[in-house]
Amino acid sequence: MHQQTLAQQARALAKGDYSARELATHYIQRIEQLDPQLNSFITLTAEQTLAQADAADSARANGSASALAGLPLAHQDTFCSKGVRTSCGSKMLDNFVAPYSAHLLEQLAAAGAVSLGKTNMDEFGMAASGTSSFYGATLNPRDAQRISGGAACGSAVAVAAGLASAASGCDSFGDIRLPAAHHGLTGLKPTYGRISRLGMTANASSFDQAGFITRSAEDAALLLQAGAGFDPRDSTSASEPVSDYSTTLGQPLNGLRIGIARNLFDEALDGRIAAQVLASAEQLQQLGATLIDIELAHADQAVACATIIGSGEASTNMSRFDGVRFGHRCDNPASLDDLYQRSRSEGFGPSVQLQVMLGAYYLSVGQYERYYVQAQKVRRLIKQAFVAAFDTVDLILAPVTAALPRLLSEAADVAAERDSQRYTALANLAGLPALSMPCGLVDGLPVGSQLLAPWFQEARLLNAAHQYQLATDWHTGRPSGY
Amino acid sequence: MAFTSTDVQTLARLTQIRLDNDGPDRLASNLDQLTALTECISGVATNGIEPLVSPLDMTQRLRADVVSEPNQRELYQSLAPATENGLYLVPKVLD
């Protein structure tokens, strides 16, 4: 069962090949057996999982099954889940039981999906290694010497290892697409505002976007259908109409203009990865697309821009953790300042402390205009470059990662970590939808190709990726032993 | 710039974080690396460019000024480390 995609499981459940309870039980057993060595989950909710599966079976029996009825998903532990610990991978929230559920989780539950539990993540999403969680690193099932990548490390590894059929995640700078690429999975970051941020713990508020890590573009279309839409409770939620993502998957790619962002194939990019990404472009060309070379102005400044604005926003967001209203409080505080300082230094790990202090630096008097406002201006230039590019092309193709996942011994290199987001942060800076899809192997490890679409054109993105996946089998690879 | 131990202590004070003994040196080194990575931003010509605050250039949506949420004080205070009579407890600030 766990070798099937979400879409295949949906069809099998509809046909009655197995029940939702049998499917959920299969995954619970796999998690119990295999996750101790991977650490992809923080919290399991087996009792609730089975109750939800039973409800899906009952709904199917009486003819009222919704689109995702009985499909077993995992959720990054950044999404609040009512009555269940929501930790964000941090000691700060180790004791936090969410009083309400994130909008996305409500939407998926309403569509009948079953939740297996909450997945491990880099603390508050502020690293990209999969090693900074309070609950320990998530291991890479393909190569135990290498990082699993992040921040959505647990969601990616759980899906790769067949411990969940698909998973939600939050992509701030590439946090879905990077681990998806490392693990041979499809990672979708929708347009900023396409899925409500309500109940998704804030890292960098103008970057954070809920999305999915799946085994195929077809699976991503199913989940986006349930998650997308306007939510009045999120002031940044978009009211654009929602497309029917699954019905357009089968359209031929004839006439589709794909821009190859030539300046992203730079000296930082491993030549072997570049070759695989360009081969994916040729495959899309064979499927009917036209390839056009383009340049994306100011792409070189993407990491700088995202680092400055992102850390500033993170620093501000983290100020709500004060040891007073919720979260970790130090023992026996001697004064209010002592309470704040010890609660925060005990509750936040090194990567969060670093981002909070870095952001405070960029926001401080003397640096604000020079760095922060300048970065906001460059962000507009980056967005303008995309506006200009999409005048002449329908999609843009780029690498996801410059290199294979770093060795665990190099996980603490903060500059390398930031630089690993050089091709992915662009979509977050401009608010664009982007998708990572497996396109080959280098040294036996998966690498991904990235597609970017104009704002709210997720259907076009999913259509191209689905057609590519019909013609290739890179997305079907699995780590051995799982 | 090269961050000194004093610079790091200032940032720690601003962000209400207490550093352990090796904190200033470790953080100074990491802050040096990350700010070096962002230095390239200063050379970009941005005269006449408006800062982009939200990626979609959206304006803040307004809603009617009416009560939309029920009072859930007890639920939310059940998450707090210490409360009394509906108030959050902190160490005494004034004697």
Coordinates of C-alpha atoms in Angstrom, one line a residue:
Chain A
M1 CA 0.0 0.0 0.0
H2 CA 2.8 2.5 0.9
Q3 CA 4.3 2.2 -2.6
Q4 CA 1.2 3.7 -4.1
T5 CA 0.7 7.4 -4.7
L6 CA -2.0 9.4 -2.9
A7 CA -4.1 9.3 -6.1
Q8 CA -3.7 5.5 -6.5
Q9 CA -4.7 5.1 -2.8
A10 CA -7.8 7.3 -3.4
R11 CA -8.8 5.0 -6.3
A12 CA -8.1 1.8 -4.3
L13 CA -10.2 3.1 -1.4
A14 CA -13.0 4.0 -3.8
K15 CA -12.9 0.5 -5.3
G16 CA -12.8 -1.1 -1.9
D17 CA -9.4 -2.8 -2.4
Y18 CA -8.8 -1.9 1.3
S19 CA -10.4 0.2 4.0
A20 CA -9.2 3.5 5.4
R21 CA -8.6 1.7 8.7
E22 CA -6.4 -0.9 7.0
L23 CA -4.5 1.8 5.3
A24 CA -4.0 3.9 8.4
T25 CA -3.0 0.8 10.4
H26 CA -0.4 -0.1 7.8
Y27 CA 1.2 3.3 8.1
I28 CA 1.0 3.3 11.9
Q29 CA 2.9 0.0 12.0
R30 CA 5.5 1.2 9.5
I31 CA 6.1 4.4 11.6
E32 CA 6.4 2.3 14.8
Q33 CA 8.9 0.0 13.0
L34 CA 11.0 2.4 10.9
D35 CA 10.7 5.9 12.4
P36 CA 13.0 5.2 15.4
Q37 CA 15.9 5.2 13.0
L38 CA 14.7 8.2 11.0
N39 CA 13.1 10.5 13.5
S40 CA 10.7 12.1 11.0
F41 CA 7.8 12.4 13.4
I42 CA 7.7 14.4 16.6
T43 CA 4.1 13.5 17.7
L44 CA 2.0 10.5 16.7
T45 CA -1.8 10.5 17.2
A46 CA -2.6 6.8 16.6
E47 CA -5.9 6.9 18.4
Q48 CA -7.2 9.9 16.5
T49 CA -5.8 8.6 13.3
L50 CA -7.9 5.4 13.6
A51 CA -11.0 7.3 14.6
Q52 CA -10.6 9.5 11.5
A53 CA -10.0 6.5 9.3
D54 CA -13.2 4.9 10.7
A55 CA -15.1 8.0 10.0
A56 CA -13.9 8.0 6.4
D57 CA -14.9 4.3 6.1
S58 CA -18.4 5.2 7.5
A59 CA -18.7 8.1 5.1
R60 CA -17.8 5.9 2.2
A61 CA -20.3 3.2 3.3
N62 CA -23.1 5.7 3.3
G63 CA -22.1 7.4 0.0
S64 CA -20.9 10.7 1.5
A65 CA -17.1 10.2 1.1
S66 CA -15.2 13.5 0.3
A67 CA -12.3 13.8 -2.1
L68 CA -9.6 12.9 0.3
A69 CA -11.6 10.4 2.4
G70 CA -9.3 8.0 4.2
L71 CA -6.0 9.3 2.8
P72 CA -3.2 9.3 5.4
L73 CA -1.2 12.5 5.6
A74 CA 1.5 13.9 7.9
H75 CA 1.7 17.5 8.9
Q76 CA 4.8 19.6 9.6
D77 CA 4.7 20.5 13.3
T78 CA 4.4 24.2 12.4
F79 CA 0.6 23.8 11.8
C80 CA -1.5 24.1 14.9
S81 CA -3.6 21.0 15.5
K82 CA -6.3 21.3 18.2
G83 CA -5.6 19.3 21.3
V84 CA -2.3 18.0 20.0
R85 CA 1.2 19.3 20.9
T86 CA 2.4 21.8 18.2
S87 CA 6.1 22.3 18.9
C88 CA 7.7 23.9 15.8
G89 CA 10.7 21.7 16.6
S90 CA 11.4 23.9 19.6
K91 CA 11.8 23.4 23.3
M92 CA 10.0 26.8 23.5
L93 CA 6.7 25.0 22.5
D94 CA 7.4 21.5 23.8
N95 CA 4.5 22.0 26.3
F96 CA 2.2 23.8 23.8
V97 CA -1.1 22.1 23.0
A98 CA -2.8 24.1 20.3
P99 CA -6.2 25.5 21.2
Y100 CA -7.3 25.5 17.6
S101 CA -6.4 24.0 14.3
A102 CA -4.7 25.6 11.3
H103 CA -7.0 26.5 8.4
L104 CA -5.2 24.1 6.2
L105 CA -5.6 21.2 8.6
E106 CA -9.3 22.0 8.9
Q107 CA -9.7 22.0 5.1
L108 CA -7.9 18.7 4.7
A109 CA -9.9 17.1 7.5
A110 CA -13.1 18.4 6.0
A111 CA -12.1 16.7 2.8
G112 CA -11.8 13.5 4.7
A113 CA -8.1 13.2 5.1
V114 CA -6.6 11.2 8.0
S115 CA -3.8 12.7 10.0
L116 CA -1.0 10.4 11.1
G117 CA 0.8 12.9 13.2
K118 CA 3.2 15.9 13.3
T119 CA 6.5 15.8 11.6
N120 CA 10.0 17.0 12.6
M121 CA 11.3 20.3 11.4
D122 CA 14.2 22.7 11.7
E123 CA 13.4 24.8 14.8
F124 CA 10.7 27.4 13.8
G125 CA 11.8 26.8 10.2
M126 CA 14.9 28.8 10.7
A127 CA 17.5 26.4 9.3
A128 CA 17.6 24.3 6.2
S129 CA 19.5 21.2 7.4
G130 CA 17.0 19.0 9.2
T131 CA 19.4 19.0 12.2
S132 CA 18.3 21.9 14.4
S133 CA 15.1 20.5 16.0
F134 CA 14.9 20.2 19.8
Y135 CA 13.8 16.6 19.1
G136 CA 17.0 15.7 17.2
A137 CA 18.0 15.5 13.6
T138 CA 15.9 13.8 11.0
L139 CA 18.1 11.2 9.2
N140 CA 18.5 11.0 5.5
P141 CA 17.2 7.5 4.4
R142 CA 19.4 7.6 1.2
D143 CA 22.7 8.5 2.9
A144 CA 23.0 8.6 6.6
Q145 CA 26.2 10.7 6.3
R146 CA 24.2 13.6 4.7
I147 CA 21.7 16.0 6.0
S148 CA 18.0 15.4 5.3
G149 CA 17.5 19.0 4.3
G150 CA 14.9 21.4 5.6
A151 CA 13.1 23.0 7.1
A152 CA 10.4 20.4 6.3
C153 CA 12.8 17.5 6.9
G154 CA 10.3 15.3 8.7
S155 CA 7.6 15.7 6.1
A156 CA 10.0 14.9 3.2
V157 CA 11.6 11.9 4.9
A158 CA 8.2 10.5 6.1
V159 CA 6.9 10.5 2.5
A160 CA 10.2 9.2 1.0
A161 CA 10.3 6.3 3.5
G162 CA 6.7 5.4 3.0
L163 CA 5.7 6.5 6.5
A164 CA 3.0 8.8 5.1
S165 CA 1.4 9.0 1.7
A166 CA 1.9 12.8 1.5
A167 CA 2.7 15.6 3.9
S168 CA 2.1 19.3 4.4
G169 CA 4.9 21.8 5.0
C170 CA 5.8 25.4 5.1
D171 CA 8.0 26.9 2.5
S172 CA 9.7 30.2 3.5
F173 CA 12.8 30.2 1.4
G174 CA 12.7 26.7 -0.3
D175 CA 11.8 24.6 2.8
I176 CA 9.5 22.3 0.9
R177 CA 11.3 22.3 -2.4
L178 CA 14.8 21.6 -1.1
P179 CA 14.1 18.5 0.9
A180 CA 11.7 17.3 -1.8
A181 CA 14.5 17.5 -4.3
H182 CA 16.9 15.7 -1.9
H183 CA 14.5 12.8 -1.4
G184 CA 13.2 12.3 -5.0
L185 CA 9.8 13.9 -4.2
T186 CA 7.5 16.5 -5.7
G187 CA 7.4 19.7 -3.6
L188 CA 4.8 22.4 -4.2
K189 CA 4.9 25.9 -2.9
P190 CA 1.8 27.7 -4.0
T191 CA 1.4 31.5 -4.6
Y192 CA 1.8 33.6 -1.5
G193 CA -1.7 33.8 0.0
R194 CA -3.2 30.9 -1.9
I195 CA -3.5 28.8 1.3
S196 CA -4.4 30.6 4.5
R197 CA -1.6 31.1 7.0
L198 CA -4.0 30.9 9.9
G199 CA -2.6 28.5 12.5
M200 CA 0.7 28.1 10.7
T201 CA 3.3 29.4 13.1
A202 CA 5.1 32.5 11.6
N203 CA 8.7 32.4 10.7
A204 CA 9.1 35.1 8.0
S205 CA 5.5 36.3 7.5
S206 CA 5.9 37.8 4.0
F207 CA 7.6 34.6 2.8
D208 CA 5.8 31.7 4.6
Q209 CA 3.5 29.7 2.4
A210 CA 1.9 26.3 3.2
G211 CA 2.3 23.6 0.6
F212 CA 2.8 19.9 0.1
I213 CA 5.4 17.2 -0.3
T214 CA 4.1 14.4 -2.4
R215 CA 5.1 11.5 -4.6
S216 CA 3.7 13.1 -7.8
A217 CA 2.2 16.3 -9.2
E218 CA -1.1 14.5 -9.4
D219 CA -1.0 14.1 -5.7
A220 CA -0.1 17.7 -5.1
A221 CA -3.1 18.8 -7.3
L222 CA -5.4 16.7 -5.0
L223 CA -4.2 18.4 -1.9
L224 CA -4.0 21.9 -3.3
Q225 CA -7.6 21.6 -4.3
A226 CA -8.6 21.0 -0.7
G227 CA -6.3 23.6 0.8
A228 CA -6.6 26.6 -1.6
G229 CA -9.1 29.3 -1.1
F230 CA -9.9 32.5 0.6
D231 CA -9.9 32.7 4.4
P232 CA -11.2 35.9 6.0
R233 CA -9.2 35.1 9.2
D234 CA -5.9 35.6 7.4
S235 CA -5.4 39.2 6.2
T236 CA -2.9 38.0 3.5
S237 CA -5.2 35.4 2.1
A238 CA -5.9 35.8 -1.6
S239 CA -9.4 36.0 -3.0
E240 CA -8.5 34.8 -6.5
P241 CA -10.7 32.1 -7.8
V242 CA -9.5 28.5 -7.3
S243 CA -8.9 26.5 -10.4
D244 CA -9.8 22.8 -10.8
Y245 CA -6.2 21.5 -10.6
S246 CA -6.9 17.9 -11.4
T247 CA -8.9 18.3 -14.6
T248 CA -6.1 20.3 -16.4
L249 CA -3.3 17.8 -15.6
G250 CA -3.9 16.0 -18.8
Q251 CA -3.5 18.9 -21.2
P252 CA -0.8 18.6 -23.8
L253 CA 2.2 20.9 -23.5
N254 CA 2.1 22.0 -27.1
G255 CA 2.8 25.7 -27.4
L256 CA 3.9 26.1 -23.8
R257 CA 6.8 28.5 -23.6
I258 CA 9.3 27.6 -21.0
G259 CA 12.1 30.1 -20.1
I260 CA 15.4 28.6 -19.1
A261 CA 16.8 31.0 -16.5
R262 CA 20.4 30.9 -17.9
N263 CA 22.0 33.0 -15.2
L264 CA 20.9 30.5 -12.5
F265 CA 23.1 27.9 -14.2
D266 CA 26.0 29.6 -12.5
E267 CA 29.4 28.7 -11.1
A268 CA 27.9 27.6 -7.8
L269 CA 25.8 24.8 -9.5
D270 CA 27.3 21.3 -9.6
G271 CA 27.7 20.6 -13.3
R272 CA 26.2 17.1 -12.9
I273 CA 23.0 18.6 -11.5
A274 CA 22.9 21.2 -14.2
A275 CA 23.0 18.5 -16.8
Q276 CA 20.1 16.7 -15.2
V277 CA 18.0 19.9 -14.9
L278 CA 18.7 20.7 -18.6
A279 CA 17.8 17.2 -19.6
S280 CA 14.4 17.8 -17.9
A281 CA 14.0 20.9 -20.1
E282 CA 14.7 18.8 -23.2
Q283 CA 12.1 16.3 -22.1
L284 CA 9.5 19.0 -21.7
Q285 CA 10.5 20.2 -25.2
Q286 CA 9.9 16.7 -26.5
L287 CA 6.5 16.9 -25.0
G288 CA 5.7 20.0 -27.0
A289 CA 7.0 22.9 -25.0
T290 CA 9.2 25.6 -26.6
L291 CA 12.4 26.5 -24.7
I292 CA 13.5 30.1 -24.6
D293 CA 16.6 31.4 -22.9
I294 CA 16.0 34.2 -20.4
E295 CA 17.9 36.1 -17.7
L296 CA 16.5 36.9 -14.3
A297 CA 17.9 40.2 -13.2
H298 CA 19.1 40.5 -9.6
A299 CA 18.9 36.8 -9.0
D300 CA 22.4 37.1 -7.5
Q301 CA 20.9 39.2 -4.7
A302 CA 18.2 36.7 -3.7
V303 CA 20.0 35.1 -0.8
A304 CA 21.0 38.5 0.6
C305 CA 17.6 39.9 0.2
A306 CA 15.8 36.9 1.8
T307 CA 18.3 36.8 4.6
I308 CA 17.9 40.4 5.6
I309 CA 14.1 40.7 5.3
G310 CA 13.5 37.1 6.5
S311 CA 15.6 37.5 9.7
G312 CA 14.0 40.9 10.4
E313 CA 10.5 39.3 10.2
A314 CA 11.6 36.3 12.2
S315 CA 13.1 38.5 14.9
T316 CA 9.8 40.4 15.2
N317 CA 7.7 37.2 15.2
M318 CA 9.8 35.6 17.9
S319 CA 9.3 38.5 20.3
R320 CA 5.9 37.0 21.2
F321 CA 7.7 34.2 23.1
D322 CA 8.3 35.8 26.5
G323 CA 7.6 33.0 29.0
V324 CA 4.4 34.8 30.2
R325 CA 1.4 33.7 28.1
F326 CA 2.4 30.4 26.7
G327 CA 5.5 28.3 25.9
H328 CA 8.6 27.6 28.0
R329 CA 9.2 29.5 31.2
C330 CA 12.4 29.3 33.2
D331 CA 12.4 28.1 36.8
N332 CA 12.3 30.6 39.7
P333 CA 12.8 33.9 37.8
A334 CA 14.3 36.6 39.9
S335 CA 12.9 39.5 38.0
L336 CA 10.8 40.2 34.9
D337 CA 14.0 40.7 32.8
D338 CA 15.4 37.4 34.2
L339 CA 12.1 35.7 33.2
Y340 CA 12.3 37.0 29.6
Q341 CA 16.0 36.3 29.1
R342 CA 16.3 32.9 30.6
S343 CA 13.0 31.7 29.2
R344 CA 14.1 32.7 25.7
S345 CA 17.7 31.5 25.9
E346 CA 16.6 28.2 27.3
G347 CA 13.7 27.8 24.9
F348 CA 15.3 28.9 21.7
G349 CA 18.1 26.8 20.1
P350 CA 21.2 28.3 18.5
S351 CA 19.7 28.7 15.0
V352 CA 16.8 30.7 16.3
Q353 CA 18.9 32.8 18.6
L354 CA 21.1 33.6 15.6
Q355 CA 18.2 34.6 13.3
V356 CA 16.6 36.7 16.1
M357 CA 19.8 38.6 16.7
L358 CA 20.7 38.9 13.0
G359 CA 17.2 40.4 12.3
A360 CA 17.6 42.8 15.3
Y361 CA 20.8 44.0 13.7
Y362 CA 19.3 44.7 10.3
L363 CA 16.3 46.5 12.0
S364 CA 18.5 48.6 14.3
V365 CA 19.1 52.3 13.9
G366 CA 21.9 52.8 11.4
Q367 CA 21.4 49.5 9.6
Y368 CA 17.7 49.8 8.8
E369 CA 17.9 52.0 5.8
R370 CA 21.2 50.6 4.6
Y371 CA 20.1 46.9 4.7
Y372 CA 16.5 46.4 5.4
V373 CA 14.9 49.1 3.2
Q374 CA 17.5 48.5 0.5
A375 CA 16.6 44.8 0.6
Q376 CA 12.9 45.7 0.2
K377 CA 13.8 47.8 -2.8
V378 CA 15.8 45.0 -4.4
R379 CA 12.9 42.6 -3.6
R380 CA 10.8 44.8 -5.9
L381 CA 13.5 44.7 -8.6
I382 CA 13.4 40.9 -8.3
K383 CA 9.7 40.8 -8.6
Q384 CA 9.8 43.2 -11.6
A385 CA 12.3 40.8 -13.3
F386 CA 9.7 38.0 -13.0
V387 CA 6.9 40.3 -14.3
A388 CA 9.1 41.1 -17.4
A389 CA 10.0 37.4 -17.9
F390 CA 6.4 36.2 -17.8
D391 CA 5.7 38.6 -20.6
T392 CA 7.5 36.2 -22.9
V393 CA 7.3 32.8 -21.3
D394 CA 4.6 30.8 -19.5
L395 CA 6.8 28.9 -17.1
I396 CA 10.4 29.3 -15.9
L397 CA 12.7 26.3 -15.4
A398 CA 15.6 26.5 -12.9
P399 CA 17.6 24.2 -10.6
V400 CA 16.4 23.6 -7.0
T401 CA 19.7 22.8 -5.4
A402 CA 23.2 23.8 -6.3
A403 CA 24.7 20.7 -4.7
L404 CA 23.9 17.4 -3.1
P405 CA 22.8 17.5 0.5
R406 CA 25.7 18.6 2.7
L407 CA 27.6 16.1 4.9
L408 CA 26.3 16.1 8.5
S409 CA 29.8 17.2 9.6
E410 CA 29.2 20.5 7.6
A411 CA 25.6 21.0 8.9
A412 CA 26.5 23.9 11.1
D413 CA 27.9 26.0 8.3
V414 CA 25.4 28.9 8.4
A415 CA 26.6 30.6 5.2
A416 CA 26.4 27.4 3.2
E417 CA 23.0 26.8 4.6
R418 CA 21.7 30.2 3.5
D419 CA 23.4 29.8 0.1
S420 CA 21.6 26.5 -0.4
Q421 CA 18.4 28.6 -0.9
R422 CA 19.9 30.6 -3.8
Y423 CA 17.5 29.2 -6.4
T424 CA 14.5 28.7 -4.3
A425 CA 14.2 31.9 -2.3
L426 CA 13.4 33.8 -5.5
A427 CA 9.9 32.4 -5.6
N428 CA 9.3 33.4 -2.0
L429 CA 10.7 36.9 -2.6
A430 CA 8.3 37.4 -5.5
G431 CA 5.4 35.4 -4.0
L432 CA 5.3 33.0 -7.0
P433 CA 4.1 29.4 -7.1
A434 CA 7.0 27.0 -7.7
L435 CA 7.4 23.2 -7.8
S436 CA 10.3 20.9 -7.4
M437 CA 10.2 17.6 -9.3
P438 CA 12.7 14.8 -9.4
C439 CA 14.7 14.8 -12.6
G440 CA 17.6 12.4 -12.1
L441 CA 20.3 11.0 -9.9
V442 CA 23.8 12.2 -9.1
D443 CA 26.0 9.8 -7.2
G444 CA 22.9 7.7 -6.6
L445 CA 21.1 10.6 -4.9
P446 CA 18.0 12.4 -6.3
V447 CA 18.2 15.9 -7.7
G448 CA 15.3 18.1 -8.7
S449 CA 14.2 20.5 -11.4
Q450 CA 12.3 23.6 -10.5
L451 CA 9.3 25.1 -12.4
L452 CA 8.0 28.6 -11.6
A453 CA 4.7 29.9 -12.8
P454 CA 3.0 33.4 -12.8
W455 CA 1.0 34.3 -9.7
F456 CA -2.0 31.9 -9.2
Q457 CA -1.1 29.7 -12.2
E458 CA -0.6 26.6 -10.1
A459 CA -2.7 24.6 -12.6
R460 CA -0.1 25.3 -15.3
L461 CA 2.7 24.3 -13.0
L462 CA 1.0 21.0 -12.1
N463 CA 0.0 20.3 -15.7
A464 CA 3.6 20.5 -16.9
A465 CA 5.0 18.5 -14.0
H466 CA 2.3 15.8 -14.4
Q467 CA 3.1 15.5 -18.2
Y468 CA 6.8 15.3 -17.3
Q469 CA 6.1 12.5 -14.8
L470 CA 3.9 10.6 -17.3
A471 CA 7.0 10.5 -19.6
T472 CA 9.7 9.8 -17.0
D473 CA 10.0 7.7 -13.9
W474 CA 12.4 9.7 -11.7
H475 CA 9.6 10.4 -9.2
T476 CA 9.0 6.7 -8.6
G477 CA 12.4 6.0 -7.0
R478 CA 12.5 5.0 -3.4
P479 CA 15.3 4.7 -0.8
S480 CA 16.3 1.1 -0.5
G481 CA 14.9 -0.7 2.6
Y482 CA 11.8 1.4 2.7
Chain B
M1 CA 31.5 44.3 9.5
A2 CA 33.3 42.3 12.2
F3 CA 31.1 41.8 15.2
T4 CA 32.8 42.3 18.5
S5 CA 31.8 40.6 21.8
T6 CA 30.3 43.9 22.8
D7 CA 28.2 44.1 19.7
V8 CA 26.8 40.7 20.3
Q9 CA 26.0 41.5 23.9
T10 CA 24.1 44.6 22.7
L11 CA 22.1 42.5 20.3
A12 CA 21.5 39.9 23.0
R13 CA 20.2 42.6 25.3
L14 CA 17.9 44.0 22.6
T15 CA 16.5 40.6 21.9
Q16 CA 16.2 39.5 25.6
I17 CA 18.5 36.5 25.1
R18 CA 21.0 35.6 27.8
L19 CA 24.2 34.2 26.4
D20 CA 26.3 31.4 27.8
N21 CA 30.1 31.7 28.0
D22 CA 31.0 30.7 24.5
G23 CA 27.9 32.5 23.0
P24 CA 29.5 35.9 22.1
D25 CA 32.3 34.3 20.1
R26 CA 30.2 31.7 18.3
L27 CA 27.5 34.2 17.5
A28 CA 30.0 36.9 16.4
S29 CA 31.5 34.4 13.9
N30 CA 28.1 33.4 12.6
L31 CA 26.9 37.0 12.3
D32 CA 30.1 37.9 10.4
Q33 CA 29.5 35.1 7.9
L34 CA 25.8 36.0 7.3
T35 CA 26.4 39.8 7.1
A36 CA 29.2 39.1 4.6
L37 CA 26.7 37.2 2.5
T38 CA 24.3 40.2 2.5
E39 CA 26.9 42.9 1.8
C40 CA 26.2 42.6 -2.0
I41 CA 22.9 44.3 -1.5
S42 CA 24.5 47.7 -1.0
G43 CA 25.8 48.0 -4.5
V44 CA 22.5 47.7 -6.2
A45 CA 21.1 50.9 -7.8
T46 CA 17.7 51.4 -6.3
N47 CA 17.0 55.1 -6.8
G48 CA 13.4 55.7 -7.3
I49 CA 12.4 52.1 -6.4
E50 CA 9.7 51.8 -3.8
P51 CA 10.3 49.2 -1.1
L52 CA 8.3 46.0 -1.6
V53 CA 6.6 45.1 1.7
S54 CA 4.3 42.2 0.6
P55 CA 5.2 40.1 -2.4
L56 CA 1.7 40.6 -3.9
D57 CA 1.7 44.4 -3.2
M58 CA -1.6 43.8 -1.4
T59 CA -3.2 46.4 0.8
Q60 CA -4.6 45.6 4.2
R61 CA -8.1 44.3 3.9
L62 CA -10.6 46.0 6.3
R63 CA -13.5 44.3 8.0
A64 CA -16.5 45.7 9.8
D65 CA -15.8 46.8 13.3
V66 CA -17.9 44.2 15.0
V67 CA -17.1 41.4 17.5
S68 CA -16.3 38.3 15.6
E69 CA -14.7 36.0 18.2
P70 CA -16.1 34.7 21.4
N71 CA -14.3 35.3 24.7
Q72 CA -11.9 32.3 25.2
R73 CA -9.8 33.7 28.0
E74 CA -10.0 30.6 30.1
L75 CA -8.9 28.4 27.2
Y76 CA -6.0 30.6 26.3
Q77 CA -4.9 31.1 29.9
S78 CA -4.9 27.4 30.4
L79 CA -1.7 27.4 28.2
A80 CA 0.1 30.0 30.4
P81 CA 2.8 29.0 32.9
A82 CA 1.1 30.9 35.7
T83 CA -2.2 32.8 36.1
E84 CA -4.5 34.0 38.9
N85 CA -8.0 35.4 38.7
G86 CA -7.7 35.8 35.0
L87 CA -4.4 37.6 35.1
Y88 CA -1.0 36.4 33.9
L89 CA 1.5 36.2 36.7
V90 CA 5.1 37.6 36.4
P91 CA 7.7 38.4 39.0
K92 CA 7.1 41.6 40.9
V93 CA 8.2 44.7 38.9
L94 CA 7.5 47.3 41.7
D95 CA 7.8 46.8 45.4

